Structures are given as structure tokens and as C-alpha cells.
Tab-separated table of C-alpha atoms in Angstrom:
chain	number	residue	atom	x	y	z
F	116	MET	CA	0.000	0.000	0.000
F	117	ASP	CA	1.604	3.294	-1.042
F	118	SER	CA	1.509	6.408	1.108
F	119	GLY	CA	-1.673	8.460	0.976
F	120	TRP	CA	-3.653	5.784	-0.849
F	121	SER	CA	-5.728	2.902	0.465
F	122	ARG	CA	-8.150	0.329	-0.889
F	123	ARG	CA	-10.965	2.389	0.647
F	124	ARG	CA	-9.996	5.383	-1.444
F	125	PHE	CA	-9.205	3.226	-4.486
F	126	VAL	CA	-12.692	1.687	-4.434
F	127	GLY	CA	-14.230	5.126	-4.078
F	128	ALA	CA	-12.184	6.546	-6.948
F	129	LEU	CA	-12.915	3.759	-9.440
F	130	GLY	CA	-15.058	5.224	-12.152
F	131	ALA	CA	-14.579	8.764	-10.829
F	132	ALA	CA	-14.600	10.142	-14.348
F	133	ALA	CA	-17.928	8.443	-14.962
F	134	GLY	CA	-19.222	9.871	-11.705
F	135	ALA	CA	-18.278	13.383	-12.814
F	136	SER	CA	-20.115	12.950	-16.081
F	137	VAL	CA	-23.429	12.305	-14.353
F	138	LEU	CA	-23.163	15.139	-11.860
F	139	ALA	CA	-25.733	17.254	-13.693
F	140	GLY	CA	-28.213	14.399	-13.527
F	141	CYS	CA	-27.621	13.323	-9.959
F	142	GLY	CA	-30.817	15.019	-8.823
F	143	ASP	CA	-32.855	12.337	-10.580
F	144	GLY	CA	-33.553	10.581	-7.326
F	145	GLY	CA	-36.704	8.649	-6.591
F	146	THR	CA	-39.338	8.234	-3.967
F	147	ALA	CA	-40.170	5.011	-2.266
F	148	GLY	CA	-42.540	2.808	-4.156
F	149	SER	CA	-45.814	1.613	-2.745
F	150	THR	CA	-45.081	-0.700	0.147
F	151	PRO	CA	-47.360	-2.291	2.708
F	152	ALA	CA	-47.632	-0.617	6.057
F	153	ARG	CA	-45.642	-2.142	8.895
F	154	PRO	CA	-47.571	-5.187	10.168
F	155	SER	CA	-49.167	-4.932	13.557
F	156	GLY	CA	-47.377	-6.650	16.386
F	157	SER	CA	-43.913	-6.129	14.878
F	158	THR	CA	-43.122	-2.764	16.389
F	159	SER	CA	-40.271	-2.399	18.831
F	160	PRO	CA	-41.289	-1.774	22.452
F	161	GLY	CA	-42.338	1.827	22.914
F	162	ALA	CA	-42.315	2.565	19.176
F	163	THR	CA	-45.316	3.997	17.363
F	164	ALA	CA	-44.828	2.943	13.785
F	165	SER	CA	-48.261	4.159	12.682
F	166	ALA	CA	-47.370	7.809	13.322
F	167	PRO	CA	-44.867	9.924	11.376
F	168	ALA	CA	-41.594	10.736	13.098
F	169	ALA	CA	-41.912	13.763	15.354
F	170	LYS	CA	-40.309	16.893	13.946
F	171	GLU	CA	-37.952	19.098	15.873
F	172	PRO	CA	-38.856	22.791	16.065
F	173	SER	CA	-38.123	24.680	12.882
F	174	GLY	CA	-34.828	26.519	12.625
F	175	PRO	CA	-31.427	25.682	11.180
F	176	ARG	CA	-29.442	22.806	12.639
F	177	PRO	CA	-25.682	22.200	12.217
F	178	LEU	CA	-24.404	19.844	9.520
F	179	TYR	CA	-20.730	18.913	9.117
F	180	LEU	CA	-19.327	17.311	5.965
F	181	GLY	CA	-16.275	15.082	5.540
F	182	THR	CA	-14.149	14.816	2.406
F	183	TYR	CA	-10.730	13.893	1.037
F	184	THR	CA	-8.514	16.938	0.616
F	185	SER	CA	-5.725	15.083	-1.206
F	186	MET	CA	-7.997	13.524	-3.847
F	187	GLU	CA	-8.529	15.278	-7.177
F	188	GLY	CA	-11.693	17.350	-6.911
F	189	GLY	CA	-11.766	16.997	-3.137
F	190	GLY	CA	-12.534	19.615	-0.548
F	191	GLU	CA	-10.341	21.965	1.471
F	192	GLY	CA	-11.323	20.689	4.900
F	193	ILE	CA	-14.438	19.994	6.962
F	194	GLY	CA	-17.518	21.457	5.301
F	195	VAL	CA	-19.774	23.528	7.560
F	196	ALA	CA	-23.454	23.814	6.708
F	197	ALA	CA	-26.915	23.980	8.229
F	198	TYR	CA	-30.130	22.141	7.419
F	199	ASP	CA	-33.766	22.965	7.965
F	200	PRO	CA	-35.222	20.082	10.038
F	201	VAL	CA	-38.630	20.490	8.375
F	202	SER	CA	-37.801	21.047	4.704
F	203	GLY	CA	-34.408	19.314	4.684
F	204	ARG	CA	-32.837	22.171	2.738
F	205	ILE	CA	-29.048	22.483	3.232
F	206	THR	CA	-27.229	25.826	3.265
F	207	GLY	CA	-23.430	25.975	3.232
F	208	SER	CA	-21.570	28.343	5.552
F	209	GLY	CA	-17.865	27.704	5.067
F	210	THR	CA	-15.003	25.278	5.642
F	211	ILE	CA	-12.825	24.376	8.612
F	212	THR	CA	-9.326	24.250	7.126
F	213	GLY	CA	-6.168	22.802	8.603
F	214	VAL	CA	-7.552	19.254	8.851
F	215	PRO	CA	-6.241	17.072	5.991
F	216	ASP	CA	-8.407	14.241	4.636
F	217	PRO	CA	-11.212	14.471	7.252
F	218	SER	CA	-13.111	11.498	5.843
F	219	TYR	CA	-15.084	10.693	9.011
F	220	LEU	CA	-16.535	12.882	11.749
F	221	ALA	CA	-18.037	12.501	15.227
F	222	VAL	CA	-19.236	14.909	17.898
F	223	HIS	CA	-18.799	14.948	21.673
F	224	PRO	CA	-21.975	14.167	23.647
F	225	ASP	CA	-22.076	17.780	24.881
F	226	GLY	CA	-21.955	19.076	21.295
F	227	ARG	CA	-19.082	21.460	21.987
F	228	THR	CA	-16.315	19.553	20.163
F	229	LEU	CA	-16.144	17.967	16.721
F	230	TYR	CA	-13.656	15.181	16.007
F	231	ALA	CA	-12.243	14.216	12.610
F	232	VAL	CA	-9.931	11.533	11.307
F	233	GLN	CA	-6.933	12.305	9.130
F	234	GLU	CA	-6.985	9.413	6.675
F	235	ARG	CA	-3.323	9.494	5.713
F	236	GLU	CA	-0.291	7.219	5.893
F	237	ARG	CA	0.457	8.704	9.307
F	238	GLY	CA	-3.001	8.460	10.790
F	239	ALA	CA	-4.266	11.064	13.208
F	240	VAL	CA	-7.366	12.424	14.926
F	241	THR	CA	-8.240	16.105	15.336
F	242	ALA	CA	-10.447	18.066	17.744
F	243	VAL	CA	-12.334	21.207	16.665
F	244	ARG	CA	-14.318	23.534	18.946
F	245	THR	CA	-17.766	23.966	17.399
F	246	SER	CA	-18.533	27.418	18.827
F	247	ASP	CA	-15.803	29.210	16.881
F	248	ARG	CA	-14.393	26.442	14.636
F	249	GLU	CA	-11.029	26.612	16.375
F	250	VAL	CA	-8.800	23.584	15.745
F	251	LEU	CA	-7.745	22.389	19.205
F	252	GLY	CA	-4.988	20.137	17.925
F	253	SER	CA	-4.298	16.685	16.525
F	254	ARG	CA	-2.853	13.457	17.888
F	255	ALA	CA	-1.238	10.586	16.000
F	256	THR	CA	-3.106	7.297	16.292
F	257	GLY	CA	0.022	5.213	15.801
F	258	GLY	CA	-1.535	3.558	12.747
F	259	ALA	CA	-2.082	4.234	9.055
F	260	HIS	CA	-5.084	5.661	7.208
F	261	THR	CA	-7.336	6.413	10.172
F	262	CYS	CA	-10.803	5.917	8.712
F	263	GLN	CA	-13.368	6.058	11.529
F	264	LEU	CA	-13.787	7.276	15.091
F	265	ALA	CA	-16.333	7.430	17.902
F	266	VAL	CA	-16.625	9.195	21.226
F	267	HIS	CA	-17.252	6.966	24.237
F	268	PRO	CA	-20.663	7.858	25.749
F	269	GLY	CA	-19.002	9.120	28.930
F	270	GLY	CA	-17.228	11.773	26.861
F	271	ARG	CA	-13.751	11.048	28.279
F	272	TRP	CA	-12.308	8.838	25.525
F	273	LEU	CA	-11.989	8.991	21.748
F	274	LEU	CA	-11.818	5.654	19.938
F	275	SER	CA	-10.409	5.352	16.412
F	276	ALA	CA	-9.813	2.712	13.727
F	277	ASP	CA	-6.877	2.605	11.290
F	278	TYR	CA	-7.700	0.875	8.020
F	279	GLY	CA	-4.191	0.685	6.618
F	280	SER	CA	-2.532	-0.894	9.650
F	281	GLY	CA	-5.447	-2.841	11.125
F	282	THR	CA	-5.125	-1.046	14.458
F	283	VAL	CA	-7.483	0.626	16.927
F	284	ALA	CA	-6.488	3.400	19.324
F	285	VAL	CA	-7.759	5.300	22.360
F	286	HIS	CA	-7.104	8.950	23.252
F	287	PRO	CA	-8.224	10.817	26.388
F	288	ILE	CA	-10.458	13.872	26.056
F	289	ASP	CA	-9.890	16.709	28.518
F	290	ALA	CA	-12.443	19.175	29.899
F	291	SER	CA	-11.962	21.529	26.969
F	292	GLY	CA	-12.599	18.759	24.420
F	293	ALA	CA	-8.939	18.600	23.364
F	294	LEU	CA	-7.147	15.269	22.971
F	295	GLY	CA	-4.329	13.890	25.094
F	296	GLU	CA	-1.589	11.422	24.253
F	297	ARG	CA	-2.703	7.976	23.102
F	298	THR	CA	-3.375	5.481	25.912
F	299	ALA	CA	-3.921	2.334	23.833
F	300	LEU	CA	-3.012	0.880	20.441
F	301	VAL	CA	-4.126	-2.649	19.517
F	302	THR	CA	-3.182	-4.457	16.297
F	303	HIS	CA	-5.495	-7.093	14.816
F	304	SER	CA	-2.873	-9.771	14.186
F	305	ARG	CA	-5.189	-12.793	14.370
F	306	PRO	CA	-6.874	-14.494	12.633
F	307	ALA	CA	-4.970	-14.461	9.360
F	308	PRO	CA	-6.235	-12.067	6.683
F	309	GLY	CA	-9.194	-13.290	4.646
F	310	PRO	CA	-9.170	-14.208	0.944
F	311	GLY	CA	-7.825	-11.385	-1.215
F	312	GLN	CA	-6.642	-9.308	1.768
F	313	GLU	CA	-2.993	-8.450	2.373
F	314	GLY	CA	-3.502	-7.670	6.057
F	315	PRO	CA	-5.919	-6.536	8.734
F	316	HIS	CA	-8.111	-3.507	7.943
F	317	ALA	CA	-9.838	-2.041	10.986
F	318	HIS	CA	-12.832	-0.243	9.486
F	319	GLN	CA	-14.903	0.783	12.498
F	320	ILE	CA	-14.852	1.076	16.270
F	321	LEU	CA	-17.904	1.739	18.433
F	322	THR	CA	-19.232	1.418	21.964
F	323	THR	CA	-22.120	-0.964	22.607
F	324	PRO	CA	-25.414	0.694	23.679
F	325	ASP	CA	-25.048	-0.577	27.260
F	326	GLY	CA	-21.606	1.034	27.421
F	327	GLY	CA	-20.015	-2.192	28.592
F	328	HIS	CA	-17.901	-3.051	25.570
F	329	VAL	CA	-16.089	-1.618	22.586
F	330	LEU	CA	-16.431	-3.423	19.247
F	331	ALA	CA	-14.011	-3.171	16.326
F	332	VAL	CA	-14.988	-4.308	12.826
F	333	ASP	CA	-12.065	-5.547	10.717
F	334	LEU	CA	-12.612	-6.039	6.990
F	335	GLY	CA	-9.247	-7.733	6.431
F	336	THR	CA	-9.594	-10.472	9.060
F	337	ASP	CA	-13.372	-11.003	8.628
F	338	THR	CA	-13.753	-10.460	12.361
F	339	VAL	CA	-15.582	-8.285	14.874
F	340	TYR	CA	-13.460	-7.934	18.033
F	341	SER	CA	-15.001	-7.246	21.459
F	342	TYR	CA	-13.007	-5.274	24.036
F	343	ARG	CA	-13.448	-3.949	27.526
F	344	LEU	CA	-12.354	-0.347	27.974
F	345	ASP	CA	-10.681	0.506	31.252
F	346	GLN	CA	-12.257	3.912	31.813
F	347	ARG	CA	-9.543	4.978	34.244
F	348	ALA	CA	-6.487	3.952	32.200
F	349	GLY	CA	-7.940	4.116	28.684
F	350	THR	CA	-6.715	0.636	27.760
F	351	LEU	CA	-8.458	-2.119	25.782
F	352	THR	CA	-8.664	-5.798	26.741
F	353	GLU	CA	-10.009	-8.284	24.194
F	354	VAL	CA	-12.819	-10.504	25.497
F	355	ALA	CA	-14.378	-12.116	22.399
F	356	ARG	CA	-14.282	-12.468	18.619
F	357	ALA	CA	-17.017	-13.048	16.059
F	358	HIS	CA	-16.154	-14.258	12.564
F	359	THR	CA	-18.017	-13.781	9.311
F	360	ARG	CA	-17.719	-16.131	6.360
F	361	PRO	CA	-14.212	-16.039	4.846
F	362	GLY	CA	-13.986	-13.194	2.357
F	363	ALA	CA	-17.143	-11.416	3.512
F	364	GLY	CA	-15.251	-8.231	4.366
F	365	PRO	CA	-17.279	-6.773	7.270
F	366	ARG	CA	-17.295	-2.971	7.120
F	367	HIS	CA	-19.792	-1.334	9.440
F	368	LEU	CA	-22.007	-2.344	12.387
F	369	THR	CA	-25.080	-0.407	13.565
F	370	PHE	CA	-27.035	-1.272	16.717
F	371	HIS	CA	-30.795	-1.421	17.094
F	372	PRO	CA	-31.974	0.989	19.839
F	373	GLY	CA	-32.938	-1.990	22.001
F	374	GLY	CA	-29.252	-2.836	22.348
F	375	ARG	CA	-29.484	-6.616	21.866
F	376	TYR	CA	-29.213	-6.741	18.070
F	377	ALA	CA	-27.044	-5.058	15.456
F	378	TYR	CA	-26.834	-5.009	11.663
F	379	LEU	CA	-23.577	-5.722	9.851
F	380	ALA	CA	-22.763	-4.563	6.313
F	381	CYS	CA	-20.208	-6.794	4.559
F	382	GLU	CA	-18.512	-4.901	1.751
F	383	VAL	CA	-16.704	-7.624	-0.166
F	384	ASP	CA	-19.418	-10.280	-0.585
F	385	ASP	CA	-22.297	-7.759	-0.835
F	386	THR	CA	-24.359	-9.090	2.081
F	387	VAL	CA	-25.793	-7.962	5.399
F	388	SER	CA	-26.387	-9.905	8.612
F	389	VAL	CA	-28.372	-9.537	11.809
F	390	CYS	CA	-26.138	-9.983	14.855
F	391	SER	CA	-27.099	-10.688	18.459
F	392	TYR	CA	-25.159	-9.131	21.320
F	393	ASP	CA	-24.701	-10.539	24.840
F	394	PRO	CA	-24.066	-7.635	27.262
F	395	SER	CA	-22.658	-9.893	29.976
F	396	SER	CA	-19.856	-11.380	27.876
F	397	GLY	CA	-19.523	-8.825	25.100
F	398	ARG	CA	-19.897	-11.613	22.574
F	399	LEU	CA	-21.450	-10.867	19.189
F	400	THR	CA	-23.077	-13.690	17.208
F	401	ILE	CA	-23.315	-13.046	13.472
F	402	GLY	CA	-26.411	-14.398	11.701
F	403	ARG	CA	-26.839	-15.709	8.188
F	404	PRO	CA	-26.076	-13.472	5.186
F	405	GLN	CA	-29.000	-11.600	3.655
F	406	SER	CA	-29.569	-9.601	0.485
F	407	THR	CA	-28.660	-5.936	0.127
F	408	GLY	CA	-31.339	-5.564	-2.528
F	409	ALA	CA	-28.718	-4.439	-5.053
F	410	LYS	CA	-29.204	-5.295	-8.726
F	411	ALA	CA	-25.861	-3.984	-10.012
F	412	ASP	CA	-23.172	-6.497	-11.002
F	413	THR	CA	-20.771	-4.885	-8.500
F	414	ASN	CA	-21.986	-3.426	-5.233
F	415	TYR	CA	-20.265	-2.483	-1.984
F	416	PRO	CA	-22.708	-2.013	0.908
F	417	ALA	CA	-21.416	0.764	3.143
F	418	GLN	CA	-23.427	1.153	6.336
F	419	PHE	CA	-26.800	0.999	8.048
F	420	ALA	CA	-28.832	3.727	9.721
F	421	VAL	CA	-31.658	2.687	12.089
F	422	THR	CA	-34.572	4.951	12.980
F	423	PRO	CA	-34.687	6.094	16.625
F	424	ASP	CA	-37.838	4.043	17.264
F	425	GLY	CA	-36.129	0.926	15.878
F	426	ALA	CA	-38.847	0.329	13.302
F	427	TYR	CA	-36.847	0.694	10.074
F	428	ALA	CA	-33.266	0.346	8.832
F	429	PHE	CA	-31.624	1.834	5.758
F	430	LEU	CA	-28.501	0.625	3.937
F	431	ALA	CA	-26.221	2.574	1.580
F	432	ASN	CA	-25.424	0.569	-1.563
F	433	ARG	CA	-22.351	1.827	-3.441
F	434	GLY	CA	-22.329	0.616	-7.036
F	435	ASP	CA	-26.070	0.026	-7.135
F	436	ASP	CA	-26.397	3.668	-6.025
F	437	THR	CA	-29.446	2.926	-3.948
F	438	ILE	CA	-30.686	2.965	-0.392
F	439	ALA	CA	-32.126	-0.350	0.709
F	440	ARG	CA	-35.133	-0.139	3.035
F	441	TYR	CA	-35.788	-2.776	5.699
F	442	ALA	CA	-38.599	-3.302	8.173
F	443	VAL	CA	-37.183	-4.272	11.576
F	444	GLU	CA	-39.167	-7.073	13.177
F	445	ALA	CA	-39.148	-9.254	16.298
F	446	ASP	CA	-37.827	-6.438	18.500
F	447	GLY	CA	-34.746	-6.098	16.309
F	448	ALA	CA	-34.004	-9.762	15.598
F	449	ARG	CA	-35.165	-9.713	11.962
F	450	LEU	CA	-34.705	-7.530	8.904
F	451	ARG	CA	-37.248	-7.715	6.083
F	452	LEU	CA	-36.190	-6.123	2.811
F	453	LEU	CA	-38.837	-3.699	1.521
F	454	GLY	CA	-37.026	-2.545	-1.605
F	455	THR	CA	-34.553	0.072	-2.753
F	456	VAL	CA	-34.682	3.774	-3.577
F	457	PRO	CA	-32.194	5.668	-5.825
F	458	SER	CA	-29.722	7.502	-3.614
F	459	GLY	CA	-29.946	10.678	-5.685
F	460	GLY	CA	-26.229	10.554	-6.422
F	461	THR	CA	-23.342	8.254	-7.235
F	462	PHE	CA	-21.589	5.917	-4.796
F	463	PRO	CA	-23.430	6.626	-1.492
F	464	ARG	CA	-20.580	6.190	0.970
F	465	GLN	CA	-22.400	6.997	4.213
F	466	LEU	CA	-25.884	7.473	5.706
F	467	ALA	CA	-26.984	9.522	8.699
F	468	LEU	CA	-30.357	10.262	10.260
F	469	SER	CA	-31.244	13.580	11.852
F	470	PRO	CA	-31.591	13.222	15.648
F	471	ASP	CA	-35.392	13.021	15.413
F	472	GLY	CA	-35.247	10.456	12.599
F	473	GLY	CA	-37.272	12.622	10.243
F	474	LEU	CA	-34.514	13.145	7.658
F	475	LEU	CA	-31.982	10.782	6.075
F	476	PHE	CA	-28.745	12.198	4.641
F	477	THR	CA	-26.628	10.393	2.020
F	478	ALA	CA	-23.001	11.335	1.280
F	479	ASN	CA	-22.546	10.492	-2.415
F	480	GLN	CA	-18.794	10.282	-2.972
F	481	ARG	CA	-18.419	10.150	-6.742
F	482	SER	CA	-21.065	12.723	-7.607
F	483	GLY	CA	-19.901	15.058	-4.829
F	484	THR	CA	-23.355	15.587	-3.395
F	485	VAL	CA	-25.307	15.176	-0.169
F	486	GLY	CA	-28.849	13.946	-0.690
F	487	VAL	CA	-31.662	14.444	1.810
F	488	PHE	CA	-34.807	12.346	2.183
F	489	HIS	CA	-37.912	12.709	4.324
F	490	VAL	CA	-38.500	9.496	6.310
F	491	ASP	CA	-42.116	8.343	6.613
F	492	GLY	CA	-42.490	6.816	10.069
F	493	ARG	CA	-45.590	4.875	8.986
F	494	ASP	CA	-43.977	2.653	6.368
F	495	GLY	CA	-40.284	3.572	6.177
F	496	GLY	CA	-40.819	5.343	2.873
F	497	LEU	CA	-38.235	7.822	1.604
F	498	ARG	CA	-39.146	11.002	-0.270
F	499	ARG	CA	-36.550	13.353	-1.717
F	500	ALA	CA	-36.254	16.695	0.061
F	501	GLY	CA	-35.276	18.877	-2.884
F	502	GLU	CA	-32.120	18.821	-4.942
F	503	PRO	CA	-28.887	17.332	-3.557
F	504	PHE	CA	-26.372	19.727	-1.996
F	505	ALA	CA	-23.010	20.030	-3.771
F	506	SER	CA	-20.095	18.963	-1.544
F	507	PRO	CA	-16.685	17.937	-2.986
F	508	VAL	CA	-16.019	14.180	-2.685
F	509	ALA	CA	-18.746	13.837	-0.049
F	510	VAL	CA	-17.843	10.879	2.167
F	511	CYS	CA	-19.440	11.800	5.502
F	512	ALA	CA	-22.477	13.840	6.585
F	513	LEU	CA	-22.984	14.536	10.289
F	514	PRO	CA	-26.311	16.223	11.131
F	515	LEU	CA	-26.729	17.483	14.705
């Protein structure tokens, strides 16, 4: 792997010229087709699937956008925008510069600090104060091509994943939101890399909903690792492993709000799986592969987004350029494919729901756009909220 370039970026850049040629037509998105209403008796506890998602009060809400600064046609840093929570309209308001290749973003639970990866050969993570956009500093992760990060729910630790080196790291967060020196670095050395992989590729790290464990998804080893985080020392101790089929290439895991089930997108074999989680042991059990709904010859599922009430799940399909819609049944234990909707752009790299679940954002990498959809809480339908917003090499959208 040469410096500044990874398989993640290579996959995203394939066909970039073709993506540019369809930019003018990327607004030709679609609305969800006619689908049956969610069957009675299949709603998650406390959910009200028959009513539309509640809307937040009108008024602009912050939206941050990730990109690649070193890629041709990329951005100059972290895009800063706002969205109307009722109409979904996005308005740009500038760029936070000084953060190279901020391809993934996360926010502190108190909303005062934004964190970004630096997806480069010398991986790093950066803290930015949201009130005045001041860059508070960066810390090396100790790995290569840092691709994803997450803030521990307690707000004291930043977790990050390095795709190029197959490592995960932990950094302390001080009272100002700034980052301290790294307290942990773990390399995924076992099992051996899967078919077609030259090494481990840590693609995601996240905290389980109960806060008891940290999970790391590794595409190269076809494994999801479970760790315990020592919240005093900031160290990680492995407690379990869950393996996909060889060559599946697990990429991204998203939990159901109930906390006992999660949905895994496998990039290489174009499948998804329902996983069960045991809070006492930290063990994840990966279920059978299911369809992504993609019809394209080549498709790379990217990630799930699950509505706050746990009633519906959405999957970004890169290659098919669609969003797959699933009904969530049996309190999170089952996914039922409802169909797909055009993503409104090319190569939807990432999905994100607004906090109230009323809007779904898609970061379309090759067309350089962010699409917005209204989410119908009655049947999981998606309806385009105007024209996509232009954003160079859009790889991450973070609505607050």
C-alpha cells in the first residue's frame, strides 16, 4: 500500500470520471414505491410505527461534511453547513481548514467539540471547537489511514480505527474537548487475513449501547473484536471475537436501539447480517447473510442507519447507487427487505439520520453531493427533500 492511498480510497475513486459525467443528472432521485404498512405486532417496544416521526422545532441545525482533501476534486477541509429540520434544505456556511483528509466525523456528547480523522499514511485524529471552529490540535493514532472514530458515551475517551494498519487506538479527552496522548493501540494480528486481503483492515470502532464493551470491525480479518475499555487507564482488553464467512469483508455495524441486536454490512461479498449481542460477555453472534437488494453487477454495501424508534433500517449501496429499506421485526431480531430507492447521487458512501429520525442524509462520494430524504415513520418510505447539496467528494455527513 503506497503512502496516501488505500483500498478504501481506491474503491471510491474507481469510475470517478464516470461519476463526474453524471453530476448534472444526480438530482434524478426517486421516492419510495408503494409498500405495505408495517404489520401490527412487529413494532419495537415503545415505538409507534403508525405515526410519522416527530419533527424538531423549525430553525437551522448544524451539519458537518467530511471529504478527502488530497484527492482530485476533493474539498479543502471539513464542510460547515446547516439544514432545515422540516424542509431538509441544506445551506453551506464555510469550511474548517487545517484538517487534511477528514473522511469521518463525530461529535462529543455535549456538542461542543467535533472530532475528525486524518486518513493518511500517518493516521491522526483532530479536535475542533464547534462554537468558533477553532482547531484544538491533533494526535497521532500510531496507525495508518485512520478511517473512523467514535466518542465513548461518557465523553472522556476517543476511539479510532486505522484501516491501513489494522489497528485501533484510544485517546483521552480533557475538559476543553482537546485530545491527550494515546493510551492504547491494539493491532489485529489474528486471525490471518481473509481471501484477497494483504492484512488486517480495521474499518470501524464503536461502543455498545449498554456502554459495557467496545467493538471493532475488521474487513481484512473477517472479524468483529469485542473489548473492555478501562475507563480509568484508557486501555483495551479483548474478550471475544465473532467471525463472518471467509472473504465477507465486514465494514460497518449499527445497533438497534434496544441494544441486543445489530446489523452488519459486509462490503466484499455484498451481504448484510443480523447480529445478536450478549451484554454480559460482550460476545457478538453473526447471523446468516442476507440480500442488500442491489441489482448492479458490482456493489459495496457501506453502512446501516436505524430509525430512533427501531422500526426501520436503511442501507447505503455503493455501485447500485441505492438505499435499501428494511422493516425491523421481532424487537430487532429480523430484517425484512422492503425494496430500494435511488440515492440521488453516485456511490453513497455513508448514511446519517437527523436526531429526530425525520430526515436521512446520504453522502454520495463520486457525484460530490449530499442527498436528503424525508422518512415516513408509517412505512419507512423515503421522499426526496429537494435537490442534492453540492459537496466535494462527499464521504461523511454529520447532522446534529
